[in-house]
PDB file of C-alpha atoms in Angstrom:
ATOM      1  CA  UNK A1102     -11.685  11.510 -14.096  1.00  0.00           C
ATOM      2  CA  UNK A1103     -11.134  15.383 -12.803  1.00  0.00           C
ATOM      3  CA  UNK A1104      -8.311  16.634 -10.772  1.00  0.00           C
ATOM      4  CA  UNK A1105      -8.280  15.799  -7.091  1.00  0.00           C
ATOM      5  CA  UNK A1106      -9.164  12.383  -7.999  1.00  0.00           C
ATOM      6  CA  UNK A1107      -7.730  10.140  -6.149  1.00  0.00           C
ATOM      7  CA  UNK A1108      -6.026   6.528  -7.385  1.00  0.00           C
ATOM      8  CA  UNK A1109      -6.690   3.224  -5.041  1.00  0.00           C
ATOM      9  CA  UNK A1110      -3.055   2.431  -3.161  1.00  0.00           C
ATOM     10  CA  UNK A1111      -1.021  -0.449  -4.283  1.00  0.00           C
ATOM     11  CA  UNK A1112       0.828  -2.261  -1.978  1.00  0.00           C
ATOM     12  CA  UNK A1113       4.317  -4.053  -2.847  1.00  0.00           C
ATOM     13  CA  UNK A1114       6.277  -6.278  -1.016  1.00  0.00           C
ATOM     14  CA  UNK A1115       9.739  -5.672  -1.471  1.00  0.00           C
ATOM     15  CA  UNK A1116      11.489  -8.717  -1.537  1.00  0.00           C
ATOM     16  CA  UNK A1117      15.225  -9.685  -1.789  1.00  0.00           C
ATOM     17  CA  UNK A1118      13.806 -11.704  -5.689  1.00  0.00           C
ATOM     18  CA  UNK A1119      11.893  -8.200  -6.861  1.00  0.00           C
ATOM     19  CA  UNK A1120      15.202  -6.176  -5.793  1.00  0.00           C
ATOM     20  CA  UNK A1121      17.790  -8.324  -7.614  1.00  0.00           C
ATOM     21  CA  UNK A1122      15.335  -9.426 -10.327  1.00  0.00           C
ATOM     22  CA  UNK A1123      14.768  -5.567 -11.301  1.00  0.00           C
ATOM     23  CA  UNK A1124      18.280  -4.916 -11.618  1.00  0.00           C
ATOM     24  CA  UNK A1125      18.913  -7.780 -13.493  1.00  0.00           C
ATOM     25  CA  UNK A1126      16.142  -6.881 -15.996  1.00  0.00           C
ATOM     26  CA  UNK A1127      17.291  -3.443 -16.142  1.00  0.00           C
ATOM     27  CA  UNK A1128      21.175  -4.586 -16.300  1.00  0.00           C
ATOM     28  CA  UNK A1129      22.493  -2.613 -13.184  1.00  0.00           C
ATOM     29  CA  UNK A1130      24.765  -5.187 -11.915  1.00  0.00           C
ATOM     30  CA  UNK A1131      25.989  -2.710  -8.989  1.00  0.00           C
ATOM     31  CA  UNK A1132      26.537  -4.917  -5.965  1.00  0.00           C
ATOM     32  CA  UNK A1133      24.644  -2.912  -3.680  1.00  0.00           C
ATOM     33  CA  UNK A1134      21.535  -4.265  -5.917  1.00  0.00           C
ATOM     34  CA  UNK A1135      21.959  -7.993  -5.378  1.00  0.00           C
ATOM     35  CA  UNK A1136      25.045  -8.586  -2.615  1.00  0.00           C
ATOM     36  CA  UNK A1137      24.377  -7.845   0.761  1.00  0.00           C
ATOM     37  CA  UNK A1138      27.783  -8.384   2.065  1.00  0.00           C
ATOM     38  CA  UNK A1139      28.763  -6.184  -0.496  1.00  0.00           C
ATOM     39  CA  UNK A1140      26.159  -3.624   0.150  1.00  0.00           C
ATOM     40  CA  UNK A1141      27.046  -3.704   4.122  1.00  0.00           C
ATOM     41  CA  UNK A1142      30.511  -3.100   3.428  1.00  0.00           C
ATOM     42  CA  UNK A1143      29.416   0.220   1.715  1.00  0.00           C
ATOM     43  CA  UNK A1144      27.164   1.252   4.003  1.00  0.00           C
ATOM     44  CA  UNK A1145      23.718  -0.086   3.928  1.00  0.00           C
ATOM     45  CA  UNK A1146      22.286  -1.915   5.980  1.00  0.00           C
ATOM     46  CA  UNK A1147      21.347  -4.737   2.791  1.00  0.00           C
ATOM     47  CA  UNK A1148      20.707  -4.625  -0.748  1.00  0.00           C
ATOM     48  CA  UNK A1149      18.126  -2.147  -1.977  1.00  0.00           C
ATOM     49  CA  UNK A1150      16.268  -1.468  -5.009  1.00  0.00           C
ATOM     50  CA  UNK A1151      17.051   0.391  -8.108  1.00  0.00           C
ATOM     51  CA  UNK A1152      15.531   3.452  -9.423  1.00  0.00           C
ATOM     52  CA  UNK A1153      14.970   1.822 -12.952  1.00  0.00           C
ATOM     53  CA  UNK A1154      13.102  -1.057 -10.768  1.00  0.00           C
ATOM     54  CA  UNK A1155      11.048   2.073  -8.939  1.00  0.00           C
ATOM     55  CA  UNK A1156      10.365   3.602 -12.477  1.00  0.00           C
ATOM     56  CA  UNK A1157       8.797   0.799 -13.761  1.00  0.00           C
ATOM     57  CA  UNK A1158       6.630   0.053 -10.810  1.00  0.00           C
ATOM     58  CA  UNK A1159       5.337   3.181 -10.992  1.00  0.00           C
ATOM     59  CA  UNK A1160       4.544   2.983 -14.680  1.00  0.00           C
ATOM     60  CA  UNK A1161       2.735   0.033 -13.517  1.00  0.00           C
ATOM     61  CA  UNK A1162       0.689   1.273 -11.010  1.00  0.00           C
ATOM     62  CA  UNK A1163      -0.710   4.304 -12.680  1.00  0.00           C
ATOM     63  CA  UNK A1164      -1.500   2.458 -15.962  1.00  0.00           C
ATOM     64  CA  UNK A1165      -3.141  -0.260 -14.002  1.00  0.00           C
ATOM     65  CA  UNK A1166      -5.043   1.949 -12.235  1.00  0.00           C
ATOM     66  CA  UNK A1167      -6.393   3.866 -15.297  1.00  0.00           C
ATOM     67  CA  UNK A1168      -6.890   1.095 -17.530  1.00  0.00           C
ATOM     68  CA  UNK A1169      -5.833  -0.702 -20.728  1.00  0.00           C
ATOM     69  CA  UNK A1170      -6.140   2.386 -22.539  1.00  0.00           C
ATOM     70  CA  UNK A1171      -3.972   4.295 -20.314  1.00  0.00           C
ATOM     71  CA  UNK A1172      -0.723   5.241 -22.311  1.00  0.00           C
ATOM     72  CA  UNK A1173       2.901   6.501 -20.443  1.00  0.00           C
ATOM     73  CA  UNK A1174       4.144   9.879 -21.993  1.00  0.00           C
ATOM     74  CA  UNK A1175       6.246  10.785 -19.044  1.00  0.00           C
ATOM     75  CA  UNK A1176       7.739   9.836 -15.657  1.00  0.00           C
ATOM     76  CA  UNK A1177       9.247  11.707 -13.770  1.00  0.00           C
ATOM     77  CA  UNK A1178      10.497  10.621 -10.274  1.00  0.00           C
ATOM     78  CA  UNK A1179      13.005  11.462  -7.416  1.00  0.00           C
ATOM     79  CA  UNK A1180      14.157   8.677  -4.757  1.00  0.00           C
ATOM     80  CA  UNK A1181      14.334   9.175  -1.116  1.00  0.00           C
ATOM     81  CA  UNK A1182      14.202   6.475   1.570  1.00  0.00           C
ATOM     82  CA  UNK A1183      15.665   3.021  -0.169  1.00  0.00           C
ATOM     83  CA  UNK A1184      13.374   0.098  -0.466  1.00  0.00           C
ATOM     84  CA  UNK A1185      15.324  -2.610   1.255  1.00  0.00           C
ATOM     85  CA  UNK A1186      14.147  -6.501   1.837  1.00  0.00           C
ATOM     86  CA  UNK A1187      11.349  -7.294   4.041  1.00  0.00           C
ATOM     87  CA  UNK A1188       9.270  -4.469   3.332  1.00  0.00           C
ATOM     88  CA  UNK A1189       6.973  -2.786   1.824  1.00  0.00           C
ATOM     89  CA  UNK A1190       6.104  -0.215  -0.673  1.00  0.00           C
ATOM     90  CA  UNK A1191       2.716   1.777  -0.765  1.00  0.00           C
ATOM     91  CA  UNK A1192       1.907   3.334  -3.958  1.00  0.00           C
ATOM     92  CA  UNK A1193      -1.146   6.284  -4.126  1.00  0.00           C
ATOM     93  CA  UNK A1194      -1.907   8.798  -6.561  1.00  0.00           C
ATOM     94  CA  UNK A1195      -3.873  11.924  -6.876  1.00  0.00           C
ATOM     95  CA  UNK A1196      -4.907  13.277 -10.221  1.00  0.00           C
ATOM     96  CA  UNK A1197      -3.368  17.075 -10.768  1.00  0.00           C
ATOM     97  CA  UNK A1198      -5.172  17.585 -14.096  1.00  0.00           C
ATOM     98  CA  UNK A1199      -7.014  16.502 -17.337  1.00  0.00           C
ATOM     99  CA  UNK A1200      -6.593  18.089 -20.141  1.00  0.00           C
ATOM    100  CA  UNK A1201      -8.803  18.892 -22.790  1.00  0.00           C
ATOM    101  CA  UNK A1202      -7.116  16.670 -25.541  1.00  0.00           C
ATOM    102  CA  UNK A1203      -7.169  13.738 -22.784  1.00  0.00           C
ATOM    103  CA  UNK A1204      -3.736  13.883 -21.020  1.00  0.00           C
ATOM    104  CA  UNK A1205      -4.035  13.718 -17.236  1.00  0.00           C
ATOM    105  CA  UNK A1206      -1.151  14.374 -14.760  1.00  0.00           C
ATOM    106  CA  UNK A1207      -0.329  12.080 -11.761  1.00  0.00           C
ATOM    107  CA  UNK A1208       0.633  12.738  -8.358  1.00  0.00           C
ATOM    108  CA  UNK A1209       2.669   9.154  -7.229  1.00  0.00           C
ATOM    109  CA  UNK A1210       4.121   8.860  -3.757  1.00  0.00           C
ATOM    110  CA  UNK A1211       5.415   5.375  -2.654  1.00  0.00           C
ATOM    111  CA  UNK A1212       6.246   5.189   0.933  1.00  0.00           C
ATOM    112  CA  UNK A1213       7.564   2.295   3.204  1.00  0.00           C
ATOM    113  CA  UNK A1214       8.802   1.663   6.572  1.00  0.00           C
ATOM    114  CA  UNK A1215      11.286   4.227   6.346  1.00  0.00           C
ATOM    115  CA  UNK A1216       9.261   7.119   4.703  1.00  0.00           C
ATOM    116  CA  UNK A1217       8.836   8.258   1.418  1.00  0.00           C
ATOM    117  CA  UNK A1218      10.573   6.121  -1.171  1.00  0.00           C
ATOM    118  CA  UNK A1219       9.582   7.958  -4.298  1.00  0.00           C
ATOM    119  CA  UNK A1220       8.109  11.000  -5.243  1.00  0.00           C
ATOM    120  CA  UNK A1221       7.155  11.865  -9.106  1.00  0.00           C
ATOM    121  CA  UNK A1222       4.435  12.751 -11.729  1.00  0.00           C
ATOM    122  CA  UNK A1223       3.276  10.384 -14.449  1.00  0.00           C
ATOM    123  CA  UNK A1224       1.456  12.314 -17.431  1.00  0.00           C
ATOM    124  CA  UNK A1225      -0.494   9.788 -19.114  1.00  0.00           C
ATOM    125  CA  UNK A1226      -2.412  10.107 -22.229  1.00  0.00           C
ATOM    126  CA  UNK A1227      -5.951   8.574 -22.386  1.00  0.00           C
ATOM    127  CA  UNK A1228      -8.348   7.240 -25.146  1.00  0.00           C
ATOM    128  CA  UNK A1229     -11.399   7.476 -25.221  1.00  0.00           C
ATOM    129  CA  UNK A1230     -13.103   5.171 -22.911  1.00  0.00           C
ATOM    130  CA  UNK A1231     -10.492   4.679 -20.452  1.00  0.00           C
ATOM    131  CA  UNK A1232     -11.186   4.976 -16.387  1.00  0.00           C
TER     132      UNK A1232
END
């Protein structure tokens, strides 16, 4: 693996179960997260995902890509356009570096329908052997 490298996409369907079942696990009980009356009434359009739900999916997807070796140091990531119901995420990542000691740094972007859902970098240490 070298910087530039690119990770296969994963695709996600967002569904109204992974929305509410993410908050749930993560215990954000905000309406907005599993109520879509509730959520209309402030605003959007339905009930959208959380961030800790985005987090994790991320985490996911990069350590998935790079293997059973692949270890999570850091994630860092910034929402933008919400992941409602009905549609889906892309995930893709690009490598930004490898270090010498075996830490590589991940470019993630998930987009959907709307546009770009999250934004971040994953820094990820590797052992020996992995992708």
């Amino acid at each position: 693996m070298k910087a530039g490298d690119e990770l296969a996409p994963l695709e996600i369907a967002v569904t109204r179960t992974l929305i509410v079942a993410g908050a749930i696990a993560s215990r954000d009980y905000q309406d907005v997260h599993h109520d879509a009356e509730l959520a209309r009434e402030k605003g959007s359009p339905d009930i959208f995902m959380n961030i800790l739900t985005t987090n994790g999916l991320v985490g996911r997807y990069v350590t998935d890509r790079l293997g059973p070796l692949a270890v999570l140091r850091k994630v860092a990531i910034r929402l933008g356009a919400p992941n409602y119901p009905g549609d889906t995420m892309v995930l893709s990542g690009t490598v930004n570096a490898v270090a010498d000691d075996g830490t590589a740094e991940v470019k993630v972007v998930g987009a959907n329908g709307l546009g770009r859902h999250v934004t971040g970098t994953v820094t990820v240490g590797l052992s020996r052997g992995a992708a």
